[in-house]
Short mmCIF file of C-alpha atoms in Angstrom, two decimals:
data_model
loop_
_atom_site.label_atom_id
_atom_site.label_comp_id
_atom_site.label_asym_id
_atom_site.label_seq_id
_atom_site.Cartn_x
_atom_site.Cartn_y
_atom_site.Cartn_z
CA MET A 1 -13.89 -1.80 -23.09
CA ILE A 2 -13.32 -2.88 -19.49
CA ILE A 3 -10.03 -4.67 -18.78
CA HIS A 4 -10.25 -8.00 -16.93
CA LEU A 5 -7.78 -10.50 -15.55
CA ILE A 6 -8.32 -14.19 -16.32
CA SER A 7 -7.15 -16.81 -13.87
CA LYS A 8 -8.51 -20.28 -13.17
CA LYS A 9 -6.65 -20.26 -9.86
CA ASN A 10 -8.39 -17.02 -8.89
CA ALA A 11 -11.78 -18.51 -9.77
CA GLU A 12 -11.17 -21.50 -7.50
CA PHE A 13 -9.93 -19.19 -4.75
CA TYR A 14 -13.01 -16.97 -5.08
CA GLU A 15 -15.38 -19.90 -4.61
CA LEU A 16 -13.47 -21.10 -1.54
CA PHE A 17 -13.40 -17.62 -0.08
CA LYS A 18 -17.10 -17.07 -0.70
CA GLU A 19 -17.91 -20.42 0.91
CA SER A 20 -15.88 -19.50 3.99
CA ILE A 21 -17.90 -16.28 4.29
CA ILE A 22 -21.17 -18.18 4.07
CA MET A 23 -20.03 -20.77 6.59
CA GLY A 24 -19.02 -18.02 8.98
CA ASN A 25 -15.42 -19.18 9.21
CA MET A 26 -14.00 -15.68 8.68
CA GLU A 27 -14.14 -12.82 11.12
CA GLN A 28 -15.87 -9.80 9.58
CA ASP A 29 -15.18 -6.24 10.63
CA THR A 30 -18.59 -4.61 10.29
CA ILE A 31 -17.71 -1.15 11.58
CA PRO A 32 -18.94 1.35 8.95
CA LEU A 33 -16.17 3.43 7.40
CA GLU A 34 -17.91 6.63 8.42
CA ASN A 35 -17.50 5.62 12.08
CA LEU A 36 -13.72 5.29 11.79
CA GLU A 37 -11.15 8.06 12.03
CA THR A 38 -10.11 9.09 8.53
CA VAL A 39 -6.48 9.58 7.53
CA PHE A 40 -6.92 10.24 3.81
CA SER A 41 -9.97 11.42 1.93
CA LEU A 42 -10.05 11.70 -1.85
CA ASP A 43 -12.65 13.97 -3.42
CA HIS A 44 -13.25 13.69 -7.17
CA VAL A 45 -9.57 13.16 -7.93
CA ASP A 46 -8.38 13.24 -11.54
CA ILE A 47 -4.70 12.54 -12.24
CA TYR A 48 -2.98 13.76 -15.38
CA TYR A 49 0.39 13.40 -17.06
CA GLY A 50 0.35 16.34 -19.43
CA ASN A 51 -2.91 16.06 -21.37
CA TYR A 52 -3.24 12.35 -20.65
CA ARG A 53 -5.73 11.56 -17.89
CA ALA A 54 -4.51 8.44 -16.07
CA VAL A 55 -7.16 8.31 -13.33
CA ARG A 56 -10.64 9.79 -13.27
CA ASP A 57 -13.07 10.92 -10.58
CA VAL A 58 -11.86 8.90 -7.57
CA THR A 59 -13.64 9.53 -4.26
CA PHE A 60 -13.16 7.46 -1.09
CA THR A 61 -11.61 7.54 2.40
CA ILE A 62 -8.88 5.54 4.12
CA PRO A 63 -9.26 4.83 7.87
CA LYS A 64 -6.61 5.09 10.54
CA ASN A 65 -4.75 2.03 11.86
CA LYS A 66 -6.17 -0.30 9.25
CA VAL A 67 -4.67 -2.05 6.24
CA THR A 68 -6.25 -0.92 2.98
CA ALA A 69 -5.45 -2.84 -0.21
CA PHE A 70 -5.64 -1.54 -3.77
CA ILE A 71 -6.33 -4.28 -6.31
CA GLY A 72 -7.00 -4.23 -10.03
CA PRO A 73 -5.39 -4.96 -13.41
CA SER A 74 -2.20 -3.29 -14.55
CA GLY A 75 -2.73 0.25 -15.80
CA CYS A 76 -5.74 1.04 -13.63
CA GLY A 77 -3.95 3.66 -11.52
CA LYS A 78 -3.34 1.83 -8.23
CA SER A 79 0.30 2.82 -7.85
CA THR A 80 -0.35 6.26 -9.31
CA ILE A 81 -2.87 6.98 -6.57
CA LEU A 82 -0.62 5.46 -3.91
CA ARG A 83 2.24 7.77 -4.89
CA CYS A 84 -0.08 10.77 -4.59
CA PHE A 85 -0.35 10.18 -0.84
CA ASN A 86 3.27 11.16 -0.23
CA ARG A 87 3.58 13.33 -3.33
CA LEU A 88 6.13 11.17 -5.11
CA ASN A 89 4.37 11.95 -8.39
CA ASP A 90 5.56 15.54 -7.97
CA LEU A 91 8.93 14.31 -9.24
CA ILE A 92 7.33 13.81 -12.68
CA ASP A 93 7.23 17.18 -14.48
CA SER A 94 4.04 16.50 -16.43
CA PHE A 95 2.04 15.35 -13.38
CA HIS A 96 -0.88 17.37 -12.13
CA LEU A 97 -3.95 16.61 -10.06
CA ASN A 98 -7.49 17.94 -9.99
CA GLY A 99 -9.78 17.43 -7.01
CA LYS A 100 -8.56 17.07 -3.45
CA ILE A 101 -6.57 14.61 -1.38
CA ASN A 102 -6.89 15.52 2.29
CA TYR A 103 -4.62 14.22 5.04
CA HIS A 104 -6.35 14.64 8.39
CA GLY A 105 -8.53 17.26 6.76
CA GLN A 106 -5.69 19.27 5.21
CA ASP A 107 -5.23 19.44 1.45
CA LEU A 108 -1.95 17.66 0.68
CA TYR A 109 -1.54 19.72 -2.46
CA ASP A 110 -1.96 23.17 -0.92
CA SER A 111 0.80 25.49 -2.11
CA ASP A 112 2.11 25.95 1.45
CA ILE A 113 2.56 22.20 2.06
CA ASP A 114 6.20 21.02 1.97
CA PRO A 115 6.44 17.67 0.11
CA ILE A 116 9.54 16.75 2.13
CA GLU A 117 7.56 17.04 5.37
CA VAL A 118 4.77 15.00 3.80
CA ARG A 119 7.22 12.19 3.03
CA LYS A 120 8.49 12.19 6.60
CA ARG A 121 4.98 11.48 7.86
CA ILE A 122 3.99 9.18 5.02
CA GLY A 123 6.67 6.58 4.30
CA MET A 124 7.04 4.31 1.29
CA VAL A 125 8.18 0.72 0.77
CA PHE A 126 8.79 -0.13 -2.88
CA GLN A 127 8.25 -3.22 -5.00
CA LYS A 128 11.86 -4.39 -4.88
CA PRO A 129 14.01 -4.14 -1.74
CA ASN A 130 16.27 -1.10 -2.07
CA PRO A 131 18.63 -0.95 0.91
CA PHE A 132 21.23 1.80 0.95
CA PRO A 133 24.82 0.75 0.11
CA LYS A 134 25.61 0.98 3.80
CA THR A 135 25.74 -1.23 6.86
CA ILE A 136 22.56 -2.64 8.34
CA TYR A 137 22.94 -0.18 11.22
CA ASP A 138 23.45 2.82 8.95
CA ASN A 139 20.51 1.87 6.77
CA ILE A 140 18.34 2.64 9.79
CA ALA A 141 20.39 5.46 11.31
CA TYR A 142 21.14 7.42 8.14
CA GLY A 143 17.80 9.20 7.86
CA ALA A 144 17.82 10.10 11.54
CA ARG A 145 21.29 11.62 11.22
CA VAL A 146 20.28 13.65 8.16
CA ASN A 147 17.26 14.98 10.04
CA ASN A 148 19.33 15.90 13.12
CA PHE A 149 17.75 13.26 15.35
CA LYS A 150 18.49 14.17 18.99
CA GLY A 151 17.65 10.85 20.61
CA ASP A 152 19.59 7.64 21.14
CA LEU A 153 20.51 6.24 17.71
CA ASP A 154 21.27 2.77 19.07
CA GLU A 155 17.83 2.62 20.63
CA LEU A 156 16.18 3.87 17.44
CA VAL A 157 17.95 1.23 15.35
CA GLU A 158 17.04 -1.58 17.74
CA THR A 159 13.43 -0.49 18.12
CA SER A 160 12.93 -0.12 14.37
CA LEU A 161 14.46 -3.52 13.63
CA LYS A 162 12.35 -5.14 16.35
CA ARG A 163 9.17 -3.63 14.93
CA ALA A 164 10.16 -5.00 11.54
CA VAL A 165 10.72 -8.42 13.16
CA LEU A 166 14.33 -8.42 12.01
CA TRP A 167 16.34 -7.66 15.15
CA ASP A 168 16.96 -11.25 16.23
CA GLU A 169 18.28 -12.11 12.75
CA VAL A 170 20.71 -9.19 12.43
CA LYS A 171 21.62 -8.01 15.94
CA ASP A 172 25.02 -9.69 15.76
CA LYS A 173 25.93 -8.33 12.32
CA LEU A 174 24.80 -4.72 12.33
CA GLY A 175 28.14 -3.71 10.81
CA GLU A 176 27.62 -5.85 7.71
CA SER A 177 26.24 -4.53 4.44
CA GLY A 178 22.48 -4.44 3.98
CA PHE A 179 23.09 -6.25 0.69
CA SER A 180 24.35 -9.28 2.63
CA LEU A 181 20.78 -10.05 3.70
CA SER A 182 18.32 -12.26 1.83
CA GLY A 183 15.62 -10.62 -0.30
CA GLY A 184 12.99 -10.99 2.40
CA GLN A 185 15.34 -9.63 5.05
CA GLN A 186 16.24 -6.70 2.81
CA GLN A 187 12.57 -5.82 2.43
CA ARG A 188 12.08 -5.93 6.19
CA LEU A 189 15.19 -3.76 6.52
CA CYS A 190 13.54 -1.25 4.20
CA ILE A 191 10.40 -1.39 6.33
CA ALA A 192 12.52 -0.82 9.45
CA ARG A 193 14.20 2.13 7.71
CA THR A 194 10.77 3.58 6.93
CA ILE A 195 9.61 3.08 10.51
CA ALA A 196 12.74 4.78 11.86
CA ALA A 197 11.54 8.04 10.29
CA GLN A 198 8.55 7.78 12.66
CA PRO A 199 5.80 8.15 10.05
CA GLU A 200 2.10 7.80 10.68
CA VAL A 201 1.39 6.07 7.38
CA VAL A 202 3.32 3.33 5.56
CA LEU A 203 2.63 2.93 1.85
CA MET A 204 3.60 -0.39 0.24
CA ASP A 205 3.74 -0.81 -3.53
CA GLU A 206 3.65 -4.57 -4.20
CA PRO A 207 6.15 -5.19 -1.38
CA CYS A 208 6.16 -8.97 -1.79
CA SER A 209 6.17 -9.36 -5.57
CA ALA A 210 9.91 -10.16 -5.65
CA LEU A 211 9.90 -12.39 -2.56
CA ASP A 212 9.55 -16.12 -1.96
CA PRO A 213 6.42 -17.47 -0.18
CA ILE A 214 8.07 -17.74 3.24
CA SER A 215 9.38 -14.18 3.12
CA THR A 216 5.98 -13.03 1.87
CA LEU A 217 4.24 -14.56 4.89
CA LYS A 218 6.67 -12.82 7.23
CA ILE A 219 5.90 -9.47 5.62
CA GLU A 220 2.17 -10.18 5.87
CA GLU A 221 2.44 -11.09 9.55
CA LEU A 222 4.41 -7.90 10.04
CA MET A 223 1.61 -5.83 8.49
CA HIS A 224 -0.85 -7.15 11.06
CA GLU A 225 1.49 -6.04 13.85
CA LEU A 226 2.33 -2.68 12.31
CA LYS A 227 -1.26 -1.54 11.91
CA GLU A 228 -1.49 -1.15 15.68
CA ASN A 229 0.78 1.88 15.29
CA TYR A 230 0.55 2.81 11.61
CA THR A 231 -1.99 3.17 8.84
CA ILE A 232 -0.98 0.90 5.95
CA VAL A 233 -1.97 1.17 2.30
CA ILE A 234 -0.79 -1.64 0.02
CA VAL A 235 -0.95 -2.21 -3.72
CA THR A 236 -1.08 -5.91 -4.57
CA HIS A 237 -1.81 -8.16 -7.54
CA ASN A 238 -2.07 -11.13 -5.17
CA MET A 239 -5.74 -11.68 -4.37
CA GLN A 240 -5.00 -14.13 -1.57
CA GLN A 241 -2.65 -11.61 -0.01
CA ALA A 242 -5.35 -8.94 -0.03
CA THR A 243 -7.73 -11.25 1.83
CA ARG A 244 -5.06 -12.16 4.38
CA VAL A 245 -3.82 -8.69 5.26
CA ALA A 246 -6.41 -6.06 4.34
CA ASP A 247 -9.27 -4.75 6.43
CA TYR A 248 -10.59 -2.79 3.45
CA THR A 249 -10.09 -3.27 -0.27
CA ALA A 250 -10.49 -0.88 -3.19
CA PHE A 251 -10.95 -2.42 -6.62
CA PHE A 252 -9.84 -0.28 -9.54
CA ASN A 253 -10.35 -1.01 -13.20
CA ALA A 254 -9.44 0.68 -16.47
CA GLU A 255 -11.30 1.39 -19.66
CA ALA A 256 -10.13 2.31 -23.12
CA THR A 257 -10.63 5.88 -24.30
CA ASP A 258 -11.46 7.01 -27.81
CA LYS A 259 -7.81 8.05 -28.17
CA GLY A 260 -6.59 4.50 -27.60
CA SER A 261 -5.22 5.07 -24.09
CA LYS A 262 -6.57 3.75 -20.78
CA VAL A 263 -8.03 5.64 -17.84
CA GLY A 264 -8.28 4.11 -14.38
CA PHE A 265 -11.23 4.49 -12.04
CA LEU A 266 -12.54 3.16 -8.73
CA VAL A 267 -15.19 0.48 -9.14
CA GLU A 268 -15.87 -0.56 -5.56
CA TYR A 269 -14.50 -0.01 -2.06
CA ASP A 270 -15.65 -1.93 1.00
CA HIS A 271 -14.66 -4.35 3.75
CA THR A 272 -12.34 -6.95 2.24
CA GLU A 273 -14.73 -9.76 3.14
CA ARG A 274 -17.50 -8.10 1.13
CA ILE A 275 -15.30 -7.32 -1.86
CA PHE A 276 -14.30 -10.97 -2.14
CA GLY A 277 -17.39 -12.65 -0.71
CA ASP A 278 -20.32 -10.53 -1.85
CA PRO A 279 -19.25 -7.70 -4.18
CA LYS A 280 -21.87 -5.22 -5.36
CA HIS A 281 -20.53 -4.85 -8.90
CA GLN A 282 -20.24 -7.54 -11.53
CA ASP A 283 -16.86 -6.16 -12.63
CA THR A 284 -15.52 -6.70 -9.12
CA LYS A 285 -16.85 -10.25 -9.04
CA ASP A 286 -15.36 -10.97 -12.46
CA TYR A 287 -11.96 -9.70 -11.36
CA VAL A 288 -11.65 -11.42 -7.99
CA SER A 289 -12.95 -14.69 -9.47
CA GLY A 290 -10.81 -14.46 -12.61
CA ARG A 291 -13.76 -14.88 -14.93
CA PHE A 292 -14.24 -13.44 -18.40
CA GLY A 293 -16.13 -10.15 -18.52
#
């Protein structure tokens, strides 16, 4: 049994999006994936928690300096796969992975790979803003201090906040608590904190789900700017958001097993315009349009 999401609003959005593709009103990036530099490559990845297989046989690549969105119903493994990229799932005792996830050609799960170093290069922004119980300044500077940063901390803080488009809003209150900021500002503070660690990749797990529409648009605009310097992978349940921010989109689904559990799998991965405007698989079309399957 394939799991589908039903939404009249999504169906209306799908028709509008498809029409805009046909009318040529949307810019399409037609560079084949194989011609782009690859940051991550997944090769027949199965993810387990104990004996329970959560994700099966996932193979695809993620290109450098692009925004890649993961979409699909709850329980299809989007966030599970995302957390594999910086080995956060290692913190779960029962987790294990078969297959390979390569980062610039190197197996992320080789025994000689240090997960702490992985997380320095591959940062994470979570669903709900989670600033440290510190000042705005120290939210940015703390990680640098812990890692014996030798540069100018003031410059690092300013640069990180500017890249997160937050500097002008907080430059006169850097000594105030990070909790004094609005929800949207807190999320941008968390993005600035991630950037301050100087990663190559920024992972975002539903970063706007707890934010108002105005704050959401600011985060989305920020993603467009950040991809000039970072590779971004985002999990989202917001179809419109995926079309606005993502260059590529992976649609995952889940099916029931004979034991009554669900296993997630990759259905289709392509340019975002094709996923929403001319998908190859009926399941993809059903999901992005919100129709029954």
